[in-house]
Short mmCIF file of C-alpha atoms and ligand atoms in Angstrom, two decimals:
data_model
loop_
_atom_site.label_atom_id
_atom_site.label_comp_id
_atom_site.label_asym_id
_atom_site.label_seq_id
_atom_site.Cartn_x
_atom_site.Cartn_y
_atom_site.Cartn_z
CA MET A 8 22.50 2.62 11.90
CA PRO A 9 20.44 -0.37 10.74
CA THR A 10 19.84 -0.53 6.99
CA ALA A 11 16.53 -1.37 5.31
CA LEU A 12 16.36 -2.31 1.64
CA VAL A 13 12.99 -0.98 0.48
CA THR A 14 11.62 -2.38 -2.77
CA GLY A 15 9.03 -0.11 -4.40
CA GLY A 16 10.27 2.75 -2.20
CA ALA A 17 9.42 5.40 -4.82
CA GLY A 18 5.74 4.41 -4.81
CA TYR A 19 2.82 5.74 -2.81
CA ILE A 20 3.12 3.73 0.41
CA GLY A 21 6.86 3.13 -0.02
CA SER A 22 7.76 6.83 -0.18
CA HIS A 23 5.81 7.61 3.00
CA THR A 24 7.46 4.66 4.73
CA CYS A 25 10.93 5.85 3.65
CA VAL A 26 10.28 9.17 5.43
CA VAL A 27 9.26 7.39 8.63
CA LEU A 28 12.25 5.01 8.52
CA LEU A 29 14.75 7.81 7.86
CA GLU A 30 13.26 9.89 10.69
CA ALA A 31 13.66 6.87 12.98
CA GLY A 32 17.36 6.59 12.14
CA TRP A 33 17.33 3.80 9.55
CA ASP A 34 19.54 4.00 6.47
CA VAL A 35 17.45 3.23 3.41
CA VAL A 36 18.41 1.57 0.11
CA VAL A 37 15.54 1.91 -2.39
CA VAL A 38 15.12 -0.57 -5.25
CA ASP A 39 12.47 0.55 -7.74
CA ASN A 40 12.11 0.28 -11.53
CA LEU A 41 9.88 3.42 -11.57
CA SER A 42 7.22 1.50 -13.54
CA ASN A 43 4.51 3.24 -11.52
CA SER A 44 6.36 6.07 -9.79
CA SER A 45 8.66 9.02 -10.17
CA GLU A 46 12.17 9.75 -8.92
CA ILE A 47 10.78 13.12 -7.83
CA ALA A 48 9.04 11.32 -4.97
CA LEU A 49 12.44 10.23 -3.67
CA ALA A 50 13.86 13.76 -4.00
CA ARG A 51 10.97 14.93 -1.84
CA VAL A 52 11.52 12.10 0.66
CA ARG A 53 15.10 13.41 1.06
CA GLU A 54 13.72 16.94 1.49
CA LEU A 55 11.30 15.76 4.22
CA ALA A 56 13.95 13.73 6.08
CA PRO A 57 17.18 15.62 5.29
CA SER A 58 19.38 14.07 7.96
CA GLY A 59 18.77 10.50 6.79
CA SER A 60 20.78 8.44 4.31
CA LEU A 61 18.81 7.23 1.28
CA SER A 62 20.30 5.69 -1.85
CA PHE A 63 18.40 4.71 -4.97
CA HIS A 64 18.89 1.84 -7.42
CA ARG A 65 16.67 2.02 -10.50
CA VAL A 66 16.42 -1.72 -10.80
CA ASP A 67 13.74 -4.29 -11.63
CA LEU A 68 13.42 -7.14 -9.13
CA LEU A 69 13.88 -9.56 -12.02
CA ASP A 70 17.30 -8.03 -12.82
CA GLU A 71 19.56 -10.25 -10.71
CA PRO A 72 22.85 -8.33 -11.16
CA GLY A 73 21.06 -5.05 -10.43
CA LEU A 74 19.55 -6.50 -7.26
CA GLU A 75 22.98 -7.84 -6.25
CA ALA A 76 24.44 -4.36 -6.55
CA ALA A 77 21.74 -2.96 -4.27
CA PHE A 78 22.31 -5.67 -1.62
CA ALA A 79 26.07 -5.18 -1.93
CA GLU A 80 25.64 -1.63 -0.73
CA GLY A 81 24.58 -3.03 2.68
CA PRO A 82 25.01 -4.88 4.89
CA VAL A 83 21.23 -4.99 4.74
CA ASP A 84 19.51 -5.77 8.05
CA ALA A 85 15.93 -6.09 6.80
CA VAL A 86 13.88 -5.86 3.62
CA VAL A 87 10.59 -3.99 3.29
CA HIS A 88 8.95 -5.31 0.13
CA PHE A 89 6.41 -3.01 -1.54
CA ALA A 90 7.32 -3.54 -5.20
CA GLY A 91 4.46 -4.95 -7.20
CA LEU A 92 1.76 -4.19 -9.73
CA LYS A 93 -1.60 -3.48 -8.08
CA ALA A 94 -4.39 -2.72 -10.57
CA VAL A 95 -7.13 -5.33 -10.24
CA GLY A 96 -8.67 -4.81 -13.72
CA GLU A 97 -5.28 -4.83 -15.46
CA SER A 98 -4.43 -8.09 -13.65
CA VAL A 99 -7.50 -9.74 -15.21
CA GLU A 100 -6.35 -8.66 -18.68
CA GLN A 101 -2.63 -9.40 -18.19
CA PRO A 102 -2.39 -12.19 -15.60
CA LEU A 103 1.05 -13.44 -16.68
CA ARG A 104 2.52 -9.96 -16.34
CA TYR A 105 1.18 -9.86 -12.78
CA TYR A 106 2.42 -13.34 -11.85
CA GLU A 107 5.84 -12.63 -13.35
CA ASN A 108 6.28 -9.21 -11.80
CA ASN A 109 4.80 -9.91 -8.38
CA VAL A 110 5.44 -13.62 -7.75
CA ALA A 111 8.63 -14.19 -9.78
CA GLY A 112 9.94 -10.80 -8.59
CA THR A 113 9.48 -11.94 -4.99
CA VAL A 114 11.26 -15.26 -5.75
CA GLN A 115 14.27 -13.27 -7.00
CA LEU A 116 14.16 -11.05 -3.93
CA LEU A 117 14.07 -14.04 -1.54
CA LYS A 118 16.98 -15.68 -3.38
CA ALA A 119 19.00 -12.47 -3.03
CA MET A 120 18.12 -12.35 0.67
CA GLN A 121 19.32 -15.95 1.05
CA ARG A 122 22.61 -15.17 -0.72
CA HIS A 123 23.19 -12.22 1.60
CA GLY A 124 22.05 -13.90 4.82
CA VAL A 125 19.12 -11.49 5.30
CA ARG A 126 16.23 -13.17 7.11
CA ASP A 127 14.04 -10.23 8.16
CA LEU A 128 11.18 -9.23 5.86
CA VAL A 129 8.13 -6.99 6.03
CA PHE A 130 5.82 -7.71 3.10
CA SER A 131 2.95 -5.66 1.60
CA SER A 132 -0.01 -7.98 1.52
CA SER A 133 -3.63 -6.86 1.24
CA CYS A 134 -7.05 -7.45 2.72
CA THR A 135 -7.86 -8.69 -0.77
CA VAL A 136 -6.57 -12.11 0.42
CA TYR A 137 -9.80 -12.44 2.46
CA GLY A 138 -12.00 -12.26 -0.67
CA ASP A 139 -15.60 -11.73 0.44
CA PRO A 140 -15.23 -12.28 4.18
CA GLU A 141 -17.84 -14.27 6.07
CA GLU A 142 -17.44 -12.25 9.26
CA ILE A 143 -16.64 -8.59 9.87
CA PRO A 144 -14.45 -7.31 11.43
CA VAL A 145 -11.96 -9.61 9.72
CA THR A 146 -9.33 -11.37 11.81
CA GLU A 147 -6.10 -12.85 10.46
CA SER A 148 -7.47 -16.37 10.93
CA ALA A 149 -10.37 -15.78 8.50
CA PRO A 150 -10.44 -18.12 5.46
CA LEU A 151 -8.31 -16.94 2.53
CA GLY A 152 -9.39 -16.78 -1.11
CA ALA A 153 -8.75 -13.98 -3.56
CA ALA A 154 -11.14 -13.11 -6.38
CA ASN A 155 -8.78 -11.90 -9.15
CA PRO A 156 -5.21 -12.44 -10.42
CA TYR A 157 -3.82 -9.47 -8.47
CA GLY A 158 -5.26 -10.84 -5.25
CA ARG A 159 -3.97 -14.30 -6.07
CA THR A 160 -0.43 -12.94 -6.50
CA LYS A 161 -0.68 -11.71 -2.89
CA LEU A 162 -2.11 -15.03 -1.74
CA TYR A 163 0.57 -17.08 -3.54
CA ILE A 164 3.35 -14.85 -2.24
CA GLU A 165 1.98 -15.29 1.29
CA GLU A 166 1.96 -19.09 0.81
CA MET A 167 5.48 -18.97 -0.59
CA LEU A 168 6.70 -16.94 2.37
CA ARG A 169 5.17 -19.49 4.77
CA ASP A 170 6.95 -22.30 2.88
CA VAL A 171 10.29 -20.49 2.92
CA ALA A 172 9.95 -19.66 6.62
CA ALA A 173 9.14 -23.32 7.37
CA SER A 174 12.11 -24.60 5.34
CA GLU A 175 14.84 -23.29 7.64
CA PRO A 176 14.94 -21.57 11.02
CA GLY A 177 15.74 -17.90 11.40
CA TRP A 178 13.27 -16.27 9.03
CA ARG A 179 11.25 -13.48 10.61
CA MET A 180 8.54 -12.26 8.27
CA THR A 181 5.58 -10.00 8.90
CA LEU A 182 2.87 -10.11 6.23
CA LEU A 183 1.04 -6.81 6.54
CA ARG A 184 -2.50 -7.01 5.20
CA TYR A 185 -3.42 -3.41 4.40
CA PHE A 186 -7.02 -2.30 4.23
CA ASN A 187 -7.68 0.87 2.14
CA PRO A 188 -4.69 3.25 2.20
CA VAL A 189 -5.56 6.91 1.56
CA GLY A 190 -4.26 10.36 2.50
CA ALA A 191 -0.85 11.89 2.04
CA HIS A 192 2.06 13.31 4.01
CA PRO A 193 0.78 16.43 5.85
CA SER A 194 3.40 18.57 4.06
CA GLY A 195 1.57 17.99 0.77
CA ARG A 196 4.91 17.12 -0.86
CA ILE A 197 4.34 13.40 -1.47
CA GLY A 198 1.14 11.50 -2.16
CA GLU A 199 -0.66 9.10 -4.45
CA ASP A 200 -0.16 9.79 -8.15
CA PRO A 201 -2.20 7.30 -10.18
CA THR A 202 -1.70 7.15 -13.93
CA GLY A 203 -4.81 7.46 -16.09
CA ILE A 204 -8.30 7.29 -14.67
CA PRO A 205 -8.11 6.31 -10.99
CA ASN A 206 -9.77 3.02 -10.04
CA ASN A 207 -9.83 3.82 -6.35
CA LEU A 208 -12.31 6.05 -4.63
CA MET A 209 -10.17 8.66 -2.88
CA PRO A 210 -7.97 9.70 -5.83
CA TYR A 211 -11.09 9.86 -8.00
CA VAL A 212 -12.90 12.07 -5.48
CA MET A 213 -9.87 14.36 -5.28
CA GLN A 214 -9.57 14.65 -9.07
CA VAL A 215 -13.22 15.75 -9.14
CA ALA A 216 -12.45 18.26 -6.38
CA VAL A 217 -9.54 19.72 -8.35
CA GLY A 218 -11.63 19.94 -11.54
CA ARG A 219 -9.92 17.18 -13.54
CA ARG A 220 -13.14 15.11 -13.60
CA ASP A 221 -16.80 16.05 -13.54
CA HIS A 222 -18.34 13.83 -10.88
CA VAL A 223 -17.85 10.68 -8.85
CA THR A 224 -19.86 7.63 -9.89
CA ILE A 225 -20.79 5.71 -6.77
CA HIS A 226 -20.66 2.02 -7.62
CA GLY A 227 -23.93 0.82 -6.12
CA GLY A 228 -26.46 2.39 -3.75
CA ASP A 229 -28.31 -0.79 -2.86
CA TYR A 230 -25.84 -2.67 -0.68
CA PRO A 231 -27.04 -3.98 2.71
CA THR A 232 -25.17 -1.16 4.50
CA PRO A 233 -26.57 1.79 6.52
CA ASP A 234 -26.72 4.16 3.50
CA GLY A 235 -26.64 1.55 0.70
CA THR A 236 -23.08 2.34 -0.44
CA GLY A 237 -19.99 0.16 0.07
CA VAL A 238 -18.18 0.28 3.41
CA ARG A 239 -14.37 0.07 3.77
CA ASP A 240 -11.65 0.54 6.39
CA TYR A 241 -9.76 3.60 5.11
CA ILE A 242 -6.36 4.05 6.73
CA HIS A 243 -4.10 7.12 6.57
CA VAL A 244 -0.92 6.33 4.65
CA VAL A 245 1.23 7.93 7.39
CA ASP A 246 -0.33 5.58 9.96
CA LEU A 247 0.38 2.74 7.55
CA ALA A 248 3.99 3.89 7.17
CA ALA A 249 4.35 3.95 10.97
CA GLY A 250 3.01 0.38 10.97
CA HIS A 251 6.02 -0.69 8.89
CA LEU A 252 8.47 0.85 11.34
CA ALA A 253 6.60 -0.88 14.18
CA ALA A 254 6.78 -4.16 12.25
CA LEU A 255 10.55 -3.82 11.80
CA GLN A 256 10.99 -3.01 15.47
CA ALA A 257 8.87 -6.01 16.49
CA LEU A 258 10.70 -8.60 14.37
CA ASP A 259 12.57 -9.80 17.50
CA HIS A 260 9.25 -11.26 18.65
CA ILE A 261 8.36 -12.84 15.30
CA ASP A 262 9.11 -16.44 14.38
CA GLY A 263 8.32 -17.59 10.84
CA ALA A 264 5.74 -15.81 8.68
CA VAL A 265 3.06 -13.95 10.62
CA PRO A 266 0.11 -12.10 9.02
CA VAL A 267 -1.04 -8.84 10.62
CA ASN A 268 -3.97 -6.62 9.57
CA LEU A 269 -3.22 -2.91 9.22
CA GLY A 270 -6.53 -1.10 9.45
CA THR A 271 -8.31 1.25 11.81
CA GLY A 272 -11.16 -1.08 12.73
CA ASN A 273 -13.69 1.53 11.50
CA GLY A 274 -15.87 1.21 8.42
CA TYR A 275 -16.90 4.26 6.37
CA SER A 276 -19.27 4.32 3.41
CA VAL A 277 -18.62 5.86 0.01
CA LEU A 278 -21.05 8.65 0.93
CA ASP A 279 -19.19 9.26 4.22
CA VAL A 280 -16.00 9.73 2.21
CA VAL A 281 -17.62 12.05 -0.35
CA ARG A 282 -19.15 14.17 2.44
CA ALA A 283 -15.90 14.36 4.44
CA ALA A 284 -14.02 15.33 1.27
CA SER A 285 -16.59 18.02 0.42
CA ALA A 286 -16.11 19.52 3.87
CA ALA A 287 -12.30 19.48 3.55
CA VAL A 288 -12.39 21.00 0.08
CA GLY A 289 -15.02 23.60 1.00
CA ARG A 290 -17.50 22.81 -1.79
CA GLU A 291 -19.82 20.03 -2.81
CA ILE A 292 -18.21 17.17 -4.70
CA ARG A 293 -20.72 16.07 -7.35
CA TYR A 294 -21.70 12.43 -7.44
CA GLU A 295 -24.15 10.09 -9.13
CA ILE A 296 -25.19 6.66 -7.99
CA GLY A 297 -24.50 4.04 -10.64
CA PRO A 298 -24.66 0.24 -10.78
CA ARG A 299 -22.54 -2.00 -8.58
CA ARG A 300 -18.97 -2.66 -9.75
CA PRO A 301 -18.44 -6.37 -10.48
CA GLY A 302 -16.30 -8.06 -7.84
CA ASP A 303 -16.94 -5.48 -5.09
CA VAL A 304 -17.97 -6.64 -1.64
CA ALA A 305 -20.57 -4.76 0.42
CA ALA A 306 -18.54 -4.11 3.54
CA VAL A 307 -15.15 -4.99 4.98
CA TRP A 308 -13.15 -3.66 7.87
CA ALA A 309 -10.30 -4.94 10.01
CA ASP A 310 -10.03 -6.39 13.42
CA PRO A 311 -6.84 -4.47 14.32
CA ARG A 312 -6.08 -6.23 17.62
CA SER A 313 -3.11 -8.30 16.38
CA ALA A 314 -1.32 -5.16 15.22
CA ARG A 315 -1.75 -3.67 18.69
CA GLU A 316 -0.66 -6.83 20.49
CA LEU A 317 2.20 -7.94 18.20
CA LEU A 318 3.50 -4.60 16.88
CA GLY A 319 2.37 -2.15 19.56
CA TRP A 320 0.77 -0.13 16.74
CA THR A 321 -2.64 1.46 16.29
CA ALA A 322 -3.86 3.92 13.68
CA SER A 323 -4.47 7.39 15.11
CA ARG A 324 -5.60 9.55 12.17
CA SER A 325 -9.30 10.17 11.46
CA LEU A 326 -11.24 10.22 8.19
CA ASP A 327 -11.14 14.04 8.38
CA ASP A 328 -7.32 13.91 8.62
CA MET A 329 -7.23 11.55 5.63
CA VAL A 330 -9.30 13.77 3.35
CA ALA A 331 -7.62 17.01 4.53
CA ASP A 332 -4.13 15.64 3.88
CA HIS A 333 -5.08 14.01 0.58
CA TRP A 334 -6.64 17.31 -0.52
CA ARG A 335 -3.54 19.32 0.44
CA TRP A 336 -1.41 17.02 -1.74
CA GLN A 337 -3.88 17.08 -4.65
CA ALA A 338 -4.46 20.87 -4.51
CA SER A 339 -0.75 21.69 -4.44
CA ASN A 340 0.11 19.03 -7.07
CA PRO A 341 -2.95 18.93 -9.37
CA ASP A 342 -1.01 16.84 -11.92
CA GLY A 343 0.72 14.71 -9.30
CA PHE A 344 4.47 14.56 -9.88
CA GLY A 345 3.79 15.06 -13.59
CA SER A 346 4.67 18.73 -13.85
CA ALA A 347 7.37 18.79 -11.16
CA THR A 348 11.10 18.64 -11.82
CA LEU A 349 13.84 16.97 -9.80
CA ALA A 350 14.93 20.43 -8.67
CA GLY A 351 11.70 21.35 -6.91
P1 NAD B 28 2.75 1.90 -6.07
O1 NAD B 28 2.48 1.41 -7.45
O2 NAD B 28 2.64 3.35 -5.81
O3 NAD B 28 4.16 1.39 -5.58
C1 NAD B 28 4.75 0.18 -6.04
C2 NAD B 28 6.17 0.50 -6.49
O4 NAD B 28 6.80 -0.70 -6.92
C3 NAD B 28 6.21 1.49 -7.66
O5 NAD B 28 7.11 2.54 -7.34
C4 NAD B 28 6.72 0.64 -8.84
O6 NAD B 28 7.49 1.41 -9.73
C5 NAD B 28 7.53 -0.43 -8.12
N1 NAD B 28 7.66 -1.70 -8.82
C6 NAD B 28 6.66 -2.46 -9.34
N2 NAD B 28 7.17 -3.59 -9.89
C7 NAD B 28 8.51 -3.54 -9.70
C8 NAD B 28 9.59 -4.41 -10.04
N3 NAD B 28 9.40 -5.56 -10.70
N4 NAD B 28 10.84 -4.06 -9.69
C9 NAD B 28 11.06 -2.89 -9.03
N5 NAD B 28 10.09 -2.04 -8.69
C10 NAD B 28 8.83 -2.35 -9.01
O7 NAD B 28 1.76 1.09 -5.09
P2 NAD B 28 1.44 1.31 -3.55
O8 NAD B 28 0.03 1.74 -3.43
O9 NAD B 28 2.51 2.09 -2.89
O10 NAD B 28 1.49 -0.21 -3.07
C11 NAD B 28 2.66 -0.78 -2.50
C12 NAD B 28 2.40 -2.24 -2.23
O11 NAD B 28 1.28 -2.37 -1.34
C13 NAD B 28 2.06 -3.07 -3.46
O12 NAD B 28 2.67 -4.34 -3.33
C14 NAD B 28 0.56 -3.19 -3.39
O13 NAD B 28 0.10 -4.35 -4.03
C15 NAD B 28 0.33 -3.24 -1.90
N6 NAD B 28 -1.02 -2.79 -1.50
C16 NAD B 28 -1.48 -1.57 -1.91
C17 NAD B 28 -2.76 -1.16 -1.58
C18 NAD B 28 -3.30 0.17 -2.04
O14 NAD B 28 -4.52 0.33 -2.05
N7 NAD B 28 -2.48 1.13 -2.40
C19 NAD B 28 -3.59 -2.00 -0.80
C20 NAD B 28 -3.08 -3.23 -0.39
C21 NAD B 28 -1.79 -3.62 -0.75
N1 UFG B 29 -15.99 3.32 -5.40
C1 UFG B 29 -16.94 4.10 -5.99
N2 UFG B 29 -16.59 4.88 -7.07
C2 UFG B 29 -15.32 4.88 -7.57
C3 UFG B 29 -14.35 4.07 -6.95
C4 UFG B 29 -14.72 3.29 -5.88
O1 UFG B 29 -18.10 4.11 -5.57
O2 UFG B 29 -15.06 5.60 -8.54
C5 UFG B 29 -16.36 2.52 -4.21
C6 UFG B 29 -16.16 1.03 -4.37
O3 UFG B 29 -17.32 0.45 -4.95
C7 UFG B 29 -15.93 0.61 -2.92
C8 UFG B 29 -15.20 1.82 -2.32
O4 UFG B 29 -15.50 2.91 -3.16
O5 UFG B 29 -17.14 0.47 -2.25
C9 UFG B 29 -13.69 1.66 -2.28
O6 UFG B 29 -13.23 1.30 -3.58
P1 UFG B 29 -11.68 1.32 -3.95
O7 UFG B 29 -11.56 0.95 -5.38
O8 UFG B 29 -11.06 2.59 -3.49
O9 UFG B 29 -11.08 0.18 -3.01
P2 UFG B 29 -11.46 -1.36 -2.96
O10 UFG B 29 -11.88 -1.63 -1.57
O11 UFG B 29 -12.33 -1.80 -4.04
O12 UFG B 29 -10.03 -1.96 -3.33
C10 UFG B 29 -9.07 -2.18 -2.38
C11 UFG B 29 -7.66 -2.04 -2.95
C12 UFG B 29 -7.38 -3.12 -3.95
C13 UFG B 29 -7.73 -4.46 -3.39
C14 UFG B 29 -9.17 -4.46 -2.92
C15 UFG B 29 -9.57 -5.78 -2.33
O13 UFG B 29 -7.48 -0.77 -3.55
O14 UFG B 29 -6.00 -3.10 -4.23
O15 UFG B 29 -9.31 -3.47 -1.92
O16 UFG B 29 -10.68 -5.68 -1.51
F1 UFG B 29 -7.59 -5.44 -4.31
#
């Protein structure tokens, strides 16, 4: 069995990817400090993929001996690197925390990979590296330029990976630029569990649906889009997880550090999402149109052709699947993992 070391494997996208990797016959070693996740997610990953082998190291990427112990469990064939802080507003207030955790954490990870002769990496980048794109759909060759410290950590890590790949032969790195991940595993057992007030649209909509919040504030109704609200490329997290397996399987054809968009190629507006969610939930989700949110772009969606050509992957799940699965998770876990125990 090949072994993948998955950093951030207890998190939202990481936990879904662990299920897909285990189902495909990979052994998985998770490294996560649980700064934004729960060990219960990993218990449920094991429940969803019971025949697979998953071990867990509660370790921070900056803890070198702890990281060594995780690599020593190998031999590790490839690393899938999700671990990172991701809240845009927080990154503006605490930039050094973001640079240390995300950039310095990745330096430590790459050094550990070098020590252990591991040269295969799949990295979680983001469409945020495109800033406000000049052309939509966005291709991987679009100009780069992030608008906040979080985005710049992704940009700097990408640059660092290109430098490392150029410094010696043998590195095979896929830099996956995700668009807007939403949804949950169809079992409703794992899903997104944001702490505090959600910044992102889908978890906010679902917390309104479950009665935790009163209404959704739509950030701007005067954008140059068909209905005036912002347009994004929402992608089902299970499709995204499958994209990571495809990226691992395609590393034989990768040389150096190669960016690949993971999106559907479709743009949906905020109102499209609210309407689809209302239909899935079976009642109207209340909303009000407020002012634009600083830093938001009007519309962005992916050109997904590289993913098809290089990874043999395309997203298959619709917006209706995304809201139905996200709702199943939210309705059966109204407090996320908060009220669950490791036993169930
Ligand atoms: P998440 O917060 O649910 O998962 C990240 C995981 O990394 C968490 O379990 C956290 O505890 C862990 N972690 C953070 N810093 C760590 C450290 N120093 N050492 C060990 N573990 C650490 O986030 P997610 O939504 O699953 O995102 C995964 C990755 O994808 C992140 O790198 C994120 O920036 C990127 N990404 C996410 C989105 C999105 O909208 N969710 C979009 C684009 C890119
Ligand atoms: N929105 C609302 N109300 C809300 C939340 C969001 O109207 O309560 C709107 C936003 O204005 C935007 C759309 O819903 O038009 C999507 O917003 P999200 O916050 O869900 O997602 P973003 O596209 O703003 O953010 C995503 C990632 C970030 C990344 C950013 C870069 O979540 O990690 O893309 O473009 F930095």
